[in-house]
């Protein structure tokens, strides 16, 4: 039993460390006290973003580039070749950078697309939202800008996923080079988001189902789910019978019968006989 509890104590943190997590990368073109002051370890993406984006230094950049990609895993970044990929080289040659491999990023407040508007308003900057390769994007050299870049979702697996990641990384690197030529002093935040993290309130495109059946709540929603039915079966066919047997056994317990001595009984006379 003790060994089982020990294994559970070790397994639970490991599961929570990888479940529903995504990486977050931060780097800047110049030395940044805000990046260097980030905690070495963190659990929530919102904690890192709050610390970074609330710094007074964030508004001093010519451009703040917020890159977000759904489905990005830490393994996708590890599979990038340091020699042939641009992203690892950007991190290695940046004066200030920080990498977080496993951050919980399932809260809408942690999504970069939601923070871009607030950051642009706070820094009195121009806000641009687009994807790498989009045409018609005008970069204003003389004006501070907050750039919100959206990459394609990573839903593939195996070799197809590695190819998709290389293509996305190459497109991102080209876009960052173009931004760096216009905004030499810039900050880049590249964050992954689990595919299950975005809810309807966090997504710019909300799907509303108008095909719900008419009637009361019992017709619109499934009350008895398989999990709930399983719980009822366990209660009625296992727990209640065991409880009844236990109560019946307790009720059948009786005190030992007490033997009363006769009134005229004399132990001495019985012995003499």
Tab-separated table of C-alpha atoms in Angstrom:
chain	number	residue	atom	x	y	z
A	1	UNK	CA	0.000	0.000	0.000
A	2	UNK	CA	2.805	2.380	0.865
A	3	UNK	CA	4.555	1.618	-2.421
A	4	UNK	CA	1.308	2.272	-4.337
A	5	UNK	CA	0.860	5.658	-2.668
A	6	UNK	CA	4.465	6.504	-3.470
A	7	UNK	CA	3.986	5.632	-7.136
A	8	UNK	CA	0.817	7.719	-7.281
A	9	UNK	CA	2.596	10.655	-5.674
A	10	UNK	CA	5.247	10.508	-8.369
A	11	UNK	CA	2.900	9.818	-11.274
A	12	UNK	CA	0.356	12.566	-10.609
A	13	UNK	CA	2.829	15.475	-10.916
A	14	UNK	CA	4.279	13.920	-14.072
A	15	UNK	CA	0.856	13.606	-15.663
A	16	UNK	CA	-0.123	17.153	-14.676
A	17	UNK	CA	3.201	18.434	-16.007
A	18	UNK	CA	2.482	17.235	-19.548
A	19	UNK	CA	-1.300	17.149	-19.776
A	20	UNK	CA	-2.839	20.174	-21.445
A	21	UNK	CA	0.467	22.059	-21.609
A	22	UNK	CA	2.260	23.980	-24.340
A	23	UNK	CA	5.650	25.697	-24.758
A	24	UNK	CA	6.289	29.436	-24.601
A	25	UNK	CA	9.365	31.177	-26.056
A	26	UNK	CA	10.424	34.770	-25.454
A	27	UNK	CA	13.327	36.680	-26.996
A	28	UNK	CA	14.269	40.241	-27.865
A	29	UNK	CA	16.653	42.014	-30.214
A	30	UNK	CA	18.251	43.879	-27.314
A	31	UNK	CA	19.067	43.026	-23.719
A	32	UNK	CA	15.865	42.991	-21.675
A	33	UNK	CA	15.590	43.180	-17.916
A	34	UNK	CA	11.964	42.084	-18.189
A	35	UNK	CA	12.952	38.796	-19.832
A	36	UNK	CA	15.902	38.216	-17.537
A	37	UNK	CA	13.630	38.758	-14.522
A	38	UNK	CA	11.214	36.012	-15.560
A	39	UNK	CA	11.096	33.044	-13.175
A	40	UNK	CA	13.251	30.090	-14.098
A	41	UNK	CA	10.291	27.760	-13.601
A	42	UNK	CA	6.582	28.444	-13.929
A	43	UNK	CA	3.366	26.446	-14.222
A	44	UNK	CA	0.905	28.857	-15.798
A	45	UNK	CA	1.392	30.708	-19.080
A	46	UNK	CA	-0.674	33.566	-17.688
A	47	UNK	CA	1.888	34.042	-14.900
A	48	UNK	CA	4.736	34.504	-17.391
A	49	UNK	CA	2.708	36.801	-19.634
A	50	UNK	CA	1.517	38.919	-16.714
A	51	UNK	CA	5.089	39.400	-15.534
A	52	UNK	CA	6.368	40.227	-19.017
A	53	UNK	CA	3.587	42.378	-20.445
A	54	UNK	CA	3.103	44.397	-17.255
A	55	UNK	CA	6.719	45.578	-17.382
A	56	UNK	CA	7.275	49.238	-18.244
A	57	UNK	CA	9.961	48.179	-20.717
A	58	UNK	CA	7.461	46.418	-22.994
A	59	UNK	CA	6.256	49.752	-24.412
A	60	UNK	CA	9.805	50.829	-25.286
A	61	UNK	CA	10.049	48.350	-28.163
A	62	UNK	CA	9.403	49.444	-31.724
A	63	UNK	CA	7.324	46.310	-32.153
A	64	UNK	CA	5.978	43.560	-29.929
A	65	UNK	CA	5.318	40.416	-31.949
A	66	UNK	CA	2.842	37.952	-30.445
A	67	UNK	CA	2.858	34.576	-32.194
A	68	UNK	CA	0.340	31.923	-31.246
A	69	UNK	CA	-0.116	28.407	-32.587
A	70	UNK	CA	-2.679	25.839	-31.577
A	71	UNK	CA	-1.439	22.290	-31.147
A	72	UNK	CA	2.230	23.222	-30.680
A	73	UNK	CA	4.109	20.808	-28.404
A	74	UNK	CA	7.503	21.045	-26.797
A	75	UNK	CA	8.571	18.015	-28.851
A	76	UNK	CA	7.863	19.957	-32.054
A	77	UNK	CA	10.484	22.511	-31.068
A	78	UNK	CA	12.972	19.863	-29.965
A	79	UNK	CA	12.686	18.171	-33.358
A	80	UNK	CA	13.858	21.327	-35.149
A	81	UNK	CA	17.450	21.037	-36.285
A	82	UNK	CA	19.691	23.664	-34.644
A	83	UNK	CA	21.810	23.825	-37.806
A	84	UNK	CA	19.118	24.097	-40.479
A	85	UNK	CA	16.272	25.781	-38.598
A	86	UNK	CA	16.101	29.521	-38.034
A	87	UNK	CA	14.153	29.521	-34.774
A	88	UNK	CA	16.828	27.830	-32.631
A	89	UNK	CA	19.424	30.222	-34.060
A	90	UNK	CA	17.268	33.242	-33.240
A	91	UNK	CA	17.028	32.100	-29.635
A	92	UNK	CA	20.735	31.323	-29.422
A	93	UNK	CA	21.831	34.701	-30.787
A	94	UNK	CA	19.302	36.878	-28.945
A	95	UNK	CA	20.717	39.047	-26.131
A	96	UNK	CA	17.820	37.973	-23.881
A	97	UNK	CA	15.703	34.871	-24.262
A	98	UNK	CA	13.776	32.389	-22.172
A	99	UNK	CA	12.171	29.048	-23.011
A	100	UNK	CA	9.373	27.353	-21.074
A	101	UNK	CA	8.598	23.870	-22.345
A	102	UNK	CA	5.505	22.920	-20.342
A	103	UNK	CA	3.087	25.662	-19.325
A	104	UNK	CA	-0.604	25.255	-18.649
A	105	UNK	CA	-2.275	27.472	-21.232
A	106	UNK	CA	-5.970	26.594	-21.082
A	107	UNK	CA	-7.234	29.936	-19.812
A	108	UNK	CA	-8.617	32.520	-22.238
A	109	UNK	CA	-6.708	35.252	-20.376
A	110	UNK	CA	-3.444	33.567	-21.374
A	111	UNK	CA	-4.179	33.688	-25.099
A	112	UNK	CA	-1.951	36.171	-26.896
A	113	UNK	CA	-4.670	37.121	-29.352
A	114	UNK	CA	-6.758	38.375	-26.442
A	115	UNK	CA	-3.903	40.396	-24.961
A	116	UNK	CA	-2.845	42.111	-28.192
A	117	UNK	CA	-5.692	44.629	-28.051
A	118	UNK	CA	-4.969	45.603	-24.437
A	119	UNK	CA	-1.245	45.901	-25.084
A	120	UNK	CA	-1.748	48.117	-28.139
A	121	UNK	CA	-4.059	50.372	-26.152
A	122	UNK	CA	-1.687	50.578	-23.196
A	123	UNK	CA	1.362	51.389	-25.351
A	124	UNK	CA	-0.609	53.571	-27.801
A	125	UNK	CA	0.584	51.347	-30.619
A	126	UNK	CA	-0.833	50.284	-33.937
A	127	UNK	CA	-2.352	46.799	-33.907
A	128	UNK	CA	-1.828	44.414	-36.821
A	129	UNK	CA	-3.401	40.975	-37.035
A	130	UNK	CA	-2.409	38.660	-39.875
A	131	UNK	CA	-0.747	35.369	-40.775
A	132	UNK	CA	2.710	34.912	-42.313
A	133	UNK	CA	2.517	35.277	-46.075
A	134	UNK	CA	-0.596	37.461	-46.122
A	135	UNK	CA	-0.497	40.165	-48.778
A	136	UNK	CA	-1.464	43.787	-48.292
A	137	UNK	CA	0.163	44.157	-44.862
A	138	UNK	CA	1.685	47.629	-44.416
A	139	UNK	CA	4.430	48.029	-41.801
A	140	UNK	CA	4.849	51.588	-40.529
A	141	UNK	CA	8.489	52.193	-39.641
A	142	UNK	CA	7.868	55.338	-37.626
A	143	UNK	CA	5.096	54.015	-35.394
A	144	UNK	CA	5.131	51.554	-32.515
A	145	UNK	CA	3.265	48.410	-33.486
A	146	UNK	CA	1.823	45.338	-31.818
A	147	UNK	CA	1.793	42.446	-34.290
A	148	UNK	CA	-0.456	39.444	-33.654
A	149	UNK	CA	0.609	36.548	-35.891
A	150	UNK	CA	-1.535	33.462	-36.212
A	151	UNK	CA	0.028	30.226	-37.430
A	152	UNK	CA	-1.819	27.221	-38.793
A	153	UNK	CA	-2.950	24.607	-36.293
A	154	UNK	CA	-0.742	21.560	-35.829
A	155	UNK	CA	-3.085	18.578	-35.999
A	156	UNK	CA	-0.920	16.105	-37.909
A	157	UNK	CA	1.079	13.265	-36.418
A	158	UNK	CA	4.269	11.433	-37.272
A	159	UNK	CA	6.239	12.451	-40.349
A	160	UNK	CA	3.435	14.691	-41.621
A	161	UNK	CA	3.590	16.674	-38.396
A	162	UNK	CA	7.346	17.217	-38.697
A	163	UNK	CA	6.920	18.456	-42.274
A	164	UNK	CA	4.111	20.796	-41.266
A	165	UNK	CA	6.184	22.149	-38.379
A	166	UNK	CA	9.185	22.812	-40.628
A	167	UNK	CA	6.996	24.671	-43.098
A	168	UNK	CA	5.411	26.759	-40.367
A	169	UNK	CA	8.775	27.502	-38.779
A	170	UNK	CA	10.216	28.575	-42.128
A	171	UNK	CA	7.264	30.903	-42.826
A	172	UNK	CA	7.520	32.371	-39.333
A	173	UNK	CA	11.266	32.969	-39.685
A	174	UNK	CA	10.770	34.808	-42.967
A	175	UNK	CA	8.075	36.995	-41.446
A	176	UNK	CA	10.227	37.767	-38.415
A	177	UNK	CA	13.102	38.778	-40.705
A	178	UNK	CA	10.803	41.192	-42.520
A	179	UNK	CA	9.594	42.645	-39.210
A	180	UNK	CA	13.150	42.965	-37.879
A	181	UNK	CA	14.160	45.004	-40.940
A	182	UNK	CA	11.398	47.530	-40.182
A	183	UNK	CA	11.482	47.342	-36.363
A	184	UNK	CA	15.098	46.735	-35.234
A	185	UNK	CA	14.163	46.936	-31.545
A	186	UNK	CA	11.540	44.248	-31.087
A	187	UNK	CA	10.208	41.652	-28.657
A	188	UNK	CA	8.857	38.264	-29.761
A	189	UNK	CA	6.583	35.971	-27.762
A	190	UNK	CA	5.853	32.593	-29.358
A	191	UNK	CA	3.269	30.557	-27.486
A	192	UNK	CA	1.590	27.249	-28.105
A	193	UNK	CA	-1.982	26.530	-27.109
A	194	UNK	CA	-3.497	23.060	-26.604
A	195	UNK	CA	-6.107	22.250	-29.206
A	196	UNK	CA	-8.684	21.743	-26.452
A	197	UNK	CA	-7.973	25.075	-24.758
A	198	UNK	CA	-9.900	27.453	-26.982
A	199	UNK	CA	-13.542	27.735	-26.015
A	200	UNK	CA	-16.311	29.551	-27.778
A	201	UNK	CA	-15.769	32.697	-25.710
A	202	UNK	CA	-12.075	32.755	-26.558
A	203	UNK	CA	-12.462	32.089	-30.274
A	204	UNK	CA	-13.223	34.924	-32.697
A	205	UNK	CA	-15.563	32.604	-34.625
A	206	UNK	CA	-18.362	31.280	-32.429
A	207	UNK	CA	-20.488	28.425	-33.723
A	208	UNK	CA	-24.087	28.488	-32.525
A	209	UNK	CA	-26.191	25.380	-32.911
A	210	UNK	CA	-29.760	26.305	-33.855
A	211	UNK	CA	-30.857	22.700	-34.426
A	212	UNK	CA	-31.639	21.909	-30.795
A	213	UNK	CA	-34.828	19.883	-30.351
A	214	UNK	CA	-37.865	21.625	-29.000
A	215	UNK	CA	-39.153	20.815	-25.563
A	216	UNK	CA	-37.944	20.868	-22.003
A	217	UNK	CA	-34.517	20.289	-20.552
A	218	UNK	CA	-34.856	16.490	-20.751
A	219	UNK	CA	-35.226	16.702	-24.529
A	220	UNK	CA	-32.427	19.214	-25.013
A	221	UNK	CA	-29.759	17.630	-22.812
A	222	UNK	CA	-28.626	14.123	-21.930
A	223	UNK	CA	-29.061	13.784	-18.196
A	224	UNK	CA	-28.121	10.115	-17.711
A	225	UNK	CA	-24.612	9.906	-19.075
A	226	UNK	CA	-22.710	6.568	-19.179
A	227	UNK	CA	-20.568	7.650	-16.229
A	228	UNK	CA	-23.601	8.533	-14.126
A	229	UNK	CA	-25.305	5.239	-14.988
A	230	UNK	CA	-22.162	3.343	-13.936
A	231	UNK	CA	-22.170	5.138	-10.597
A	232	UNK	CA	-25.808	4.210	-9.997
A	233	UNK	CA	-25.125	0.540	-10.843
A	234	UNK	CA	-22.205	0.415	-8.405
A	235	UNK	CA	-24.301	2.019	-5.659
A	236	UNK	CA	-27.409	-0.158	-6.056
A	237	UNK	CA	-25.786	-3.530	-6.803
A	238	UNK	CA	-22.603	-3.397	-4.717
A	239	UNK	CA	-22.598	-0.751	-2.013
A	240	UNK	CA	-26.210	-1.090	-0.854
A	241	UNK	CA	-26.155	-4.952	-0.624
A	242	UNK	CA	-22.873	-4.834	1.295
A	243	UNK	CA	-24.338	-2.208	3.609
A	244	UNK	CA	-27.495	-4.275	4.219
A	245	UNK	CA	-25.476	-7.401	5.005
A	246	UNK	CA	-23.372	-5.437	7.456
A	247	UNK	CA	-26.408	-3.944	9.188
A	248	UNK	CA	-28.074	-7.362	9.411
A	249	UNK	CA	-24.917	-8.875	10.885
A	250	UNK	CA	-24.653	-6.136	13.485
A	251	UNK	CA	-28.312	-6.533	14.395
A	252	UNK	CA	-27.843	-10.267	14.951
A	253	UNK	CA	-25.160	-9.805	17.593
A	254	UNK	CA	-26.551	-10.712	21.098
A	255	UNK	CA	-25.105	-10.530	24.580
A	256	UNK	CA	-24.126	-13.883	26.216
A	257	UNK	CA	-26.965	-15.499	28.224
A	258	UNK	CA	-26.481	-14.835	31.942
A	259	UNK	CA	-27.036	-17.904	34.149
A	260	UNK	CA	-28.783	-16.967	37.406
A	261	UNK	CA	-28.179	-19.165	40.465
A	262	UNK	CA	-31.204	-20.779	42.180
A	263	UNK	CA	-32.334	-19.051	45.373
A	264	UNK	CA	-31.727	-22.094	47.667
A	265	UNK	CA	-28.517	-23.159	45.979
A	266	UNK	CA	-25.668	-23.860	48.418
A	267	UNK	CA	-22.288	-24.525	46.907
A	268	UNK	CA	-20.996	-26.214	50.116
A	269	UNK	CA	-23.865	-28.666	50.252
A	270	UNK	CA	-23.441	-29.418	46.546
A	271	UNK	CA	-19.799	-30.189	47.226
A	272	UNK	CA	-20.528	-32.516	50.158
A	273	UNK	CA	-22.950	-34.481	48.064
